[in-house]
mmCIF file of C-alpha atoms in Angstrom:
data_model
loop_
_atom_site.group_PDB
_atom_site.id
_atom_site.type_symbol
_atom_site.label_atom_id
_atom_site.label_comp_id
_atom_site.label_asym_id
_atom_site.label_seq_id
_atom_site.Cartn_x
_atom_site.Cartn_y
_atom_site.Cartn_z
ATOM 1 C CA ALA A 1 11.092 19.982 -1.985
ATOM 2 C CA GLN A 2 9.779 16.789 -3.418
ATOM 3 C CA SER A 3 7.370 14.646 -1.407
ATOM 4 C CA VAL A 4 4.475 12.249 -1.803
ATOM 5 C CA THR A 5 1.675 11.522 0.664
ATOM 6 C CA GLN A 6 -0.684 8.602 0.435
ATOM 7 C CA LEU A 7 -3.639 9.711 2.476
ATOM 8 C CA ASP A 8 -4.818 6.276 3.628
ATOM 9 C CA SER A 9 -2.652 3.503 5.027
ATOM 10 C CA HIS A 10 -5.501 0.982 4.623
ATOM 11 C CA VAL A 11 -8.586 0.905 2.390
ATOM 12 C CA SER A 12 -11.245 -1.784 2.569
ATOM 13 C CA VAL A 13 -13.877 -2.292 -0.140
ATOM 14 C CA SER A 14 -16.353 -4.975 -1.096
ATOM 15 C CA GLU A 15 -15.894 -6.923 -4.297
ATOM 16 C CA GLY A 16 -17.642 -5.171 -7.168
ATOM 17 C CA THR A 17 -17.544 -1.685 -5.572
ATOM 18 C CA PRO A 18 -15.325 1.206 -6.664
ATOM 19 C CA VAL A 19 -11.778 1.681 -5.458
ATOM 20 C CA LEU A 20 -10.205 5.058 -4.634
ATOM 21 C CA LEU A 21 -6.612 5.303 -3.401
ATOM 22 C CA ARG A 22 -5.513 8.869 -2.746
ATOM 23 C CA CYS A 23 -2.126 10.406 -3.419
ATOM 24 C CA ASN A 24 -0.942 14.005 -3.071
ATOM 25 C CA TYR A 25 2.480 15.165 -4.147
ATOM 26 C CA SER A 26 4.718 18.191 -4.143
ATOM 27 C CA SER A 27 7.399 18.898 -6.694
ATOM 28 C CA SER A 28 9.440 21.897 -7.772
ATOM 29 C CA TYR A 29 9.601 20.647 -11.339
ATOM 30 C CA SER A 30 7.278 18.945 -13.778
ATOM 31 C CA PRO A 31 7.298 15.466 -12.307
ATOM 32 C CA SER A 32 6.524 12.035 -13.577
ATOM 33 C CA LEU A 33 4.056 10.177 -11.396
ATOM 34 C CA PHE A 34 3.625 6.442 -11.073
ATOM 35 C CA TRP A 35 1.471 3.893 -9.318
ATOM 36 C CA TYR A 36 3.033 0.524 -8.501
ATOM 37 C CA VAL A 37 1.317 -2.536 -7.018
ATOM 38 C CA GLN A 38 2.913 -5.110 -4.743
ATOM 39 C CA HIS A 39 1.212 -8.434 -4.192
ATOM 40 C CA PRO A 40 2.238 -10.427 -1.097
ATOM 41 C CA ASN A 41 5.840 -11.640 -1.209
ATOM 42 C CA LYS A 42 6.339 -10.191 -4.676
ATOM 43 C CA GLY A 43 8.258 -7.313 -6.180
ATOM 44 C CA LEU A 44 6.606 -4.109 -7.310
ATOM 45 C CA GLN A 45 4.889 -3.964 -10.696
ATOM 46 C CA LEU A 46 4.027 -0.808 -12.616
ATOM 47 C CA LEU A 47 0.281 -0.087 -12.855
ATOM 48 C CA LEU A 48 0.471 3.193 -14.754
ATOM 49 C CA LYS A 49 2.500 6.360 -15.196
ATOM 50 C CA TYR A 50 1.931 10.016 -15.995
ATOM 51 C CA THR A 51 4.554 11.907 -17.966
ATOM 52 C CA SER A 52 2.907 15.225 -18.986
ATOM 53 C CA ALA A 53 0.777 13.825 -21.791
ATOM 54 C CA ALA A 54 -2.931 13.110 -21.135
ATOM 55 C CA THR A 55 -4.000 13.911 -17.590
ATOM 56 C CA LEU A 56 -6.178 10.798 -17.371
ATOM 57 C CA VAL A 57 -3.923 7.780 -17.471
ATOM 58 C CA LYS A 58 -5.158 4.253 -18.025
ATOM 59 C CA GLY A 59 -3.213 1.354 -16.621
ATOM 60 C CA ILE A 60 -3.372 -2.377 -16.361
ATOM 61 C CA ASN A 61 -6.182 -4.413 -14.781
ATOM 62 C CA GLY A 62 -8.771 -1.643 -15.204
ATOM 63 C CA PHE A 63 -7.025 0.943 -13.028
ATOM 64 C CA GLU A 64 -6.731 4.590 -13.987
ATOM 65 C CA ALA A 65 -5.453 7.774 -12.398
ATOM 66 C CA GLU A 66 -6.046 11.451 -13.023
ATOM 67 C CA PHE A 67 -3.304 14.038 -12.717
ATOM 68 C CA LYS A 68 -4.709 17.250 -11.222
ATOM 69 C CA LYS A 69 -2.026 19.903 -11.097
ATOM 70 C CA SER A 70 -4.207 22.462 -9.294
ATOM 71 C CA GLU A 71 -4.849 19.982 -6.495
ATOM 72 C CA THR A 72 -1.391 18.335 -6.693
ATOM 73 C CA SER A 73 -3.136 14.985 -6.672
ATOM 74 C CA PHE A 74 -2.800 11.722 -8.558
ATOM 75 C CA HIS A 75 -5.546 9.479 -7.186
ATOM 76 C CA LEU A 76 -5.893 5.879 -8.363
ATOM 77 C CA THR A 77 -9.353 4.510 -9.168
ATOM 78 C CA LYS A 78 -11.027 1.384 -10.431
ATOM 79 C CA PRO A 79 -14.766 1.099 -11.098
ATOM 80 C CA SER A 80 -15.212 -2.407 -9.696
ATOM 81 C CA ALA A 81 -12.878 -4.163 -7.279
ATOM 82 C CA HIS A 82 -11.885 -7.768 -7.728
ATOM 83 C CA MET A 83 -10.527 -10.093 -5.073
ATOM 84 C CA SER A 84 -7.231 -10.233 -6.963
ATOM 85 C CA ASP A 85 -6.787 -6.464 -6.441
ATOM 86 C CA ALA A 86 -5.970 -7.029 -2.776
ATOM 87 C CA ALA A 87 -2.383 -5.780 -2.495
ATOM 88 C CA GLU A 88 -0.284 -2.811 -1.444
ATOM 89 C CA TYR A 89 -0.187 0.192 -3.742
ATOM 90 C CA PHE A 90 2.567 2.790 -3.931
ATOM 91 C CA CYS A 91 2.365 6.270 -5.390
ATOM 92 C CA VAL A 92 5.722 7.472 -6.694
ATOM 93 C CA VAL A 93 6.938 10.883 -7.835
ATOM 94 C CA SER A 94 10.063 11.309 -9.888
ATOM 95 C CA GLU A 95 11.603 14.551 -11.066
ATOM 96 C CA ARG A 96 14.644 15.621 -13.003
ATOM 97 C CA THR A 97 17.039 17.420 -10.681
ATOM 98 C CA GLY A 98 20.496 17.266 -12.253
ATOM 99 C CA GLY A 99 20.239 13.512 -12.211
ATOM 100 C CA PHE A 100 16.838 12.516 -11.009
ATOM 101 C CA LYS A 101 15.155 11.791 -7.716
ATOM 102 C CA THR A 102 12.399 9.285 -7.052
ATOM 103 C CA ILE A 103 10.310 9.305 -3.885
ATOM 104 C CA PHE A 104 7.939 6.512 -2.849
ATOM 105 C CA GLY A 105 4.836 7.037 -0.787
ATOM 106 C CA ALA A 106 4.368 4.964 2.358
ATOM 107 C CA GLY A 107 1.869 2.701 0.620
ATOM 108 C CA THR A 108 -1.849 1.920 0.879
ATOM 109 C CA ARG A 109 -2.943 -1.595 1.608
ATOM 110 C CA LEU A 110 -6.150 -2.500 -0.207
ATOM 111 C CA PHE A 111 -8.424 -5.145 1.289
ATOM 112 C CA VAL A 112 -11.232 -6.597 -0.828
ATOM 113 C CA LYS A 113 -14.114 -8.324 0.951
ATOM 114 C CA ALA A 114 -16.198 -11.026 -0.714
ATOM 115 C CA ASN B 1 12.400 -13.834 -19.542
ATOM 116 C CA ALA B 2 14.078 -13.639 -16.119
ATOM 117 C CA GLY B 3 14.094 -9.840 -15.724
ATOM 118 C CA VAL B 4 15.611 -8.885 -12.347
ATOM 119 C CA THR B 5 16.772 -11.782 -10.190
ATOM 120 C CA GLN B 6 17.605 -11.446 -6.510
ATOM 121 C CA THR B 7 19.207 -14.024 -4.256
ATOM 122 C CA PRO B 8 18.747 -15.164 -1.578
ATOM 123 C CA LYS B 9 15.007 -14.765 -0.888
ATOM 124 C CA PHE B 10 15.476 -15.059 2.869
ATOM 125 C CA GLN B 11 18.480 -14.594 5.136
ATOM 126 C CA VAL B 12 19.057 -14.535 8.886
ATOM 127 C CA LEU B 13 22.252 -12.966 10.198
ATOM 128 C CA LYS B 14 23.779 -12.364 13.582
ATOM 129 C CA THR B 15 24.856 -8.872 14.535
ATOM 130 C CA GLY B 16 28.309 -8.157 13.133
ATOM 131 C CA GLN B 17 28.185 -10.701 10.333
ATOM 132 C CA SER B 18 28.709 -9.640 6.746
ATOM 133 C CA MET B 19 26.933 -10.795 3.630
ATOM 134 C CA THR B 20 26.208 -9.917 0.030
ATOM 135 C CA LEU B 21 22.793 -9.670 -1.560
ATOM 136 C CA GLN B 22 22.950 -10.524 -5.225
ATOM 137 C CA CYS B 23 21.086 -8.783 -8.022
ATOM 138 C CA ALA B 24 21.283 -9.585 -11.717
ATOM 139 C CA GLN B 25 19.294 -8.325 -14.701
ATOM 140 C CA ASP B 26 19.236 -9.660 -18.237
ATOM 141 C CA MET B 27 17.646 -6.665 -19.974
ATOM 142 C CA ASN B 28 20.888 -4.758 -20.653
ATOM 143 C CA HIS B 29 19.699 -1.943 -18.379
ATOM 144 C CA GLU B 30 22.155 0.816 -17.550
ATOM 145 C CA TYR B 31 20.461 1.903 -14.333
ATOM 146 C CA MET B 32 20.308 -0.363 -11.282
ATOM 147 C CA SER B 33 19.384 0.448 -7.713
ATOM 148 C CA TRP B 34 18.826 -0.972 -4.259
ATOM 149 C CA TYR B 35 15.902 -0.092 -1.992
ATOM 150 C CA ARG B 36 14.901 -1.116 1.463
ATOM 151 C CA GLN B 37 11.265 -1.437 2.449
ATOM 152 C CA ASP B 38 10.205 -0.895 6.030
ATOM 153 C CA PRO B 39 6.613 -0.893 7.344
ATOM 154 C CA GLY B 40 4.890 2.451 6.913
ATOM 155 C CA MET B 41 7.863 4.018 5.151
ATOM 156 C CA GLY B 42 7.558 2.990 1.529
ATOM 157 C CA LEU B 43 10.803 2.220 -0.276
ATOM 158 C CA ARG B 44 13.985 4.153 0.409
ATOM 159 C CA LEU B 45 16.927 4.293 -1.959
ATOM 160 C CA ILE B 46 20.200 2.874 -0.625
ATOM 161 C CA HIS B 47 22.590 3.049 -3.599
ATOM 162 C CA TYR B 48 22.272 3.276 -7.338
ATOM 163 C CA SER B 49 24.363 2.916 -10.475
ATOM 164 C CA VAL B 50 23.965 4.521 -13.894
ATOM 165 C CA GLY B 51 26.393 2.150 -15.606
ATOM 166 C CA ALA B 52 29.285 -0.236 -15.103
ATOM 167 C CA GLY B 53 31.944 1.331 -12.894
ATOM 168 C CA ILE B 54 29.647 4.133 -11.657
ATOM 169 C CA THR B 55 27.846 4.078 -8.308
ATOM 170 C CA ASP B 56 26.381 6.707 -6.037
ATOM 171 C CA GLN B 57 24.653 7.004 -2.699
ATOM 172 C CA GLY B 58 20.951 7.240 -2.194
ATOM 173 C CA GLU B 59 18.909 8.316 0.796
ATOM 174 C CA VAL B 60 20.084 5.679 3.329
ATOM 175 C CA PRO B 61 23.575 4.444 2.313
ATOM 176 C CA ASN B 62 25.209 3.972 5.726
ATOM 177 C CA GLY B 63 26.271 0.413 6.462
ATOM 178 C CA TYR B 64 26.041 -0.708 2.829
ATOM 179 C CA ASN B 65 28.530 -0.930 -0.032
ATOM 180 C CA VAL B 66 27.977 -1.560 -3.725
ATOM 181 C CA SER B 67 30.021 -2.080 -6.837
ATOM 182 C CA ARG B 68 29.130 -2.415 -10.522
ATOM 183 C CA SER B 69 31.775 -4.320 -12.447
ATOM 184 C CA THR B 70 29.389 -5.488 -15.174
ATOM 185 C CA THR B 71 26.167 -4.171 -16.673
ATOM 186 C CA GLU B 72 24.275 -7.245 -15.458
ATOM 187 C CA ASP B 73 25.233 -7.420 -11.770
ATOM 188 C CA PHE B 74 24.828 -5.035 -8.847
ATOM 189 C CA PRO B 75 25.576 -6.709 -5.494
ATOM 190 C CA LEU B 76 24.796 -5.045 -2.161
ATOM 191 C CA ARG B 77 27.207 -5.717 0.700
ATOM 192 C CA LEU B 78 26.436 -5.424 4.392
ATOM 193 C CA LEU B 79 29.803 -5.000 6.073
ATOM 194 C CA SER B 80 28.765 -5.540 9.702
ATOM 195 C CA ALA B 81 25.075 -6.307 10.055
ATOM 196 C CA ALA B 82 23.009 -4.482 12.652
ATOM 197 C CA PRO B 83 19.422 -5.124 13.844
ATOM 198 C CA SER B 84 18.421 -1.806 12.227
ATOM 199 C CA GLN B 85 19.160 -3.403 8.863
ATOM 200 C CA THR B 86 16.350 -5.904 9.305
ATOM 201 C CA SER B 87 14.210 -5.130 6.282
ATOM 202 C CA VAL B 88 13.055 -6.292 2.883
ATOM 203 C CA TYR B 89 15.504 -5.354 0.135
ATOM 204 C CA PHE B 90 14.567 -4.792 -3.475
ATOM 205 C CA CYS B 91 16.775 -4.418 -6.491
ATOM 206 C CA ALA B 92 15.367 -2.421 -9.406
ATOM 207 C CA SER B 93 16.566 -1.499 -12.874
ATOM 208 C CA SER B 94 15.588 0.675 -15.796
ATOM 209 C CA SER B 95 16.889 1.098 -19.307
ATOM 210 C CA THR B 96 18.701 4.412 -19.121
ATOM 211 C CA GLY B 97 17.755 5.720 -15.714
ATOM 212 C CA THR B 98 15.829 8.776 -16.828
ATOM 213 C CA TYR B 99 13.287 10.149 -14.408
ATOM 214 C CA ASN B 100 10.219 9.145 -16.385
ATOM 215 C CA GLU B 101 11.110 5.497 -16.971
ATOM 216 C CA LYS B 102 9.422 2.612 -15.200
ATOM 217 C CA LEU B 103 11.453 0.532 -12.796
ATOM 218 C CA PHE B 104 11.642 -3.261 -13.020
ATOM 219 C CA PHE B 105 11.833 -4.877 -9.594
ATOM 220 C CA GLY B 106 13.181 -8.147 -8.318
ATOM 221 C CA SER B 107 11.091 -10.233 -5.934
ATOM 222 C CA GLY B 108 12.975 -9.102 -2.853
ATOM 223 C CA THR B 109 15.227 -10.424 -0.095
ATOM 224 C CA GLN B 110 13.842 -10.612 3.422
ATOM 225 C CA LEU B 111 16.719 -10.050 5.853
ATOM 226 C CA SER B 112 16.591 -10.505 9.608
ATOM 227 C CA VAL B 113 19.492 -9.439 11.808
ATOM 228 C CA LEU B 114 19.413 -10.870 15.316
#
């Protein structure tokens, strides 16, 4: 069965320090994995996606994520947080099952302190 | 470049009232979908469409109807609103609806049912 677990509901970092948002998934097929960001009162915007090419995926605004099949993880990182990174982040797994099925994680809210 | 446009942005209904949430996209996307976002639960799929005249149910379809008469529009109808339908609703689209495509999201409709 397909599922996605974001291990932290809230993460708080200081500006200029690294960001780590954790995501574990399960899938019966070779999935595509995504990270989306949602700023307050806005729609979701794609940060990056993994589709079975390079396991280290670079996205927008300095974010990257590494697909680790052995650990079934797809953690999102950024070397240095900026105040504008404060938002909610969603890990998403999508797999081809006849049609296709997309599952969203519950989200991780990132707080960035000055 | 409008992308995905949702109206209204906010709506308050009384229990039992009906209404339609509008969604339009100008990217000639075949795939369109409706999600609801509730705290701590990520986004859940209500209904989706893979082209004009074709719709199907998602994870939480009860109490909602959709139709797709044109490629551009995908309205969501609440037939008899209930307090449990208080949520934020997002419309999303993608080009062909394959599992590894990114979704384009509207800015959301915040619905309160009293």
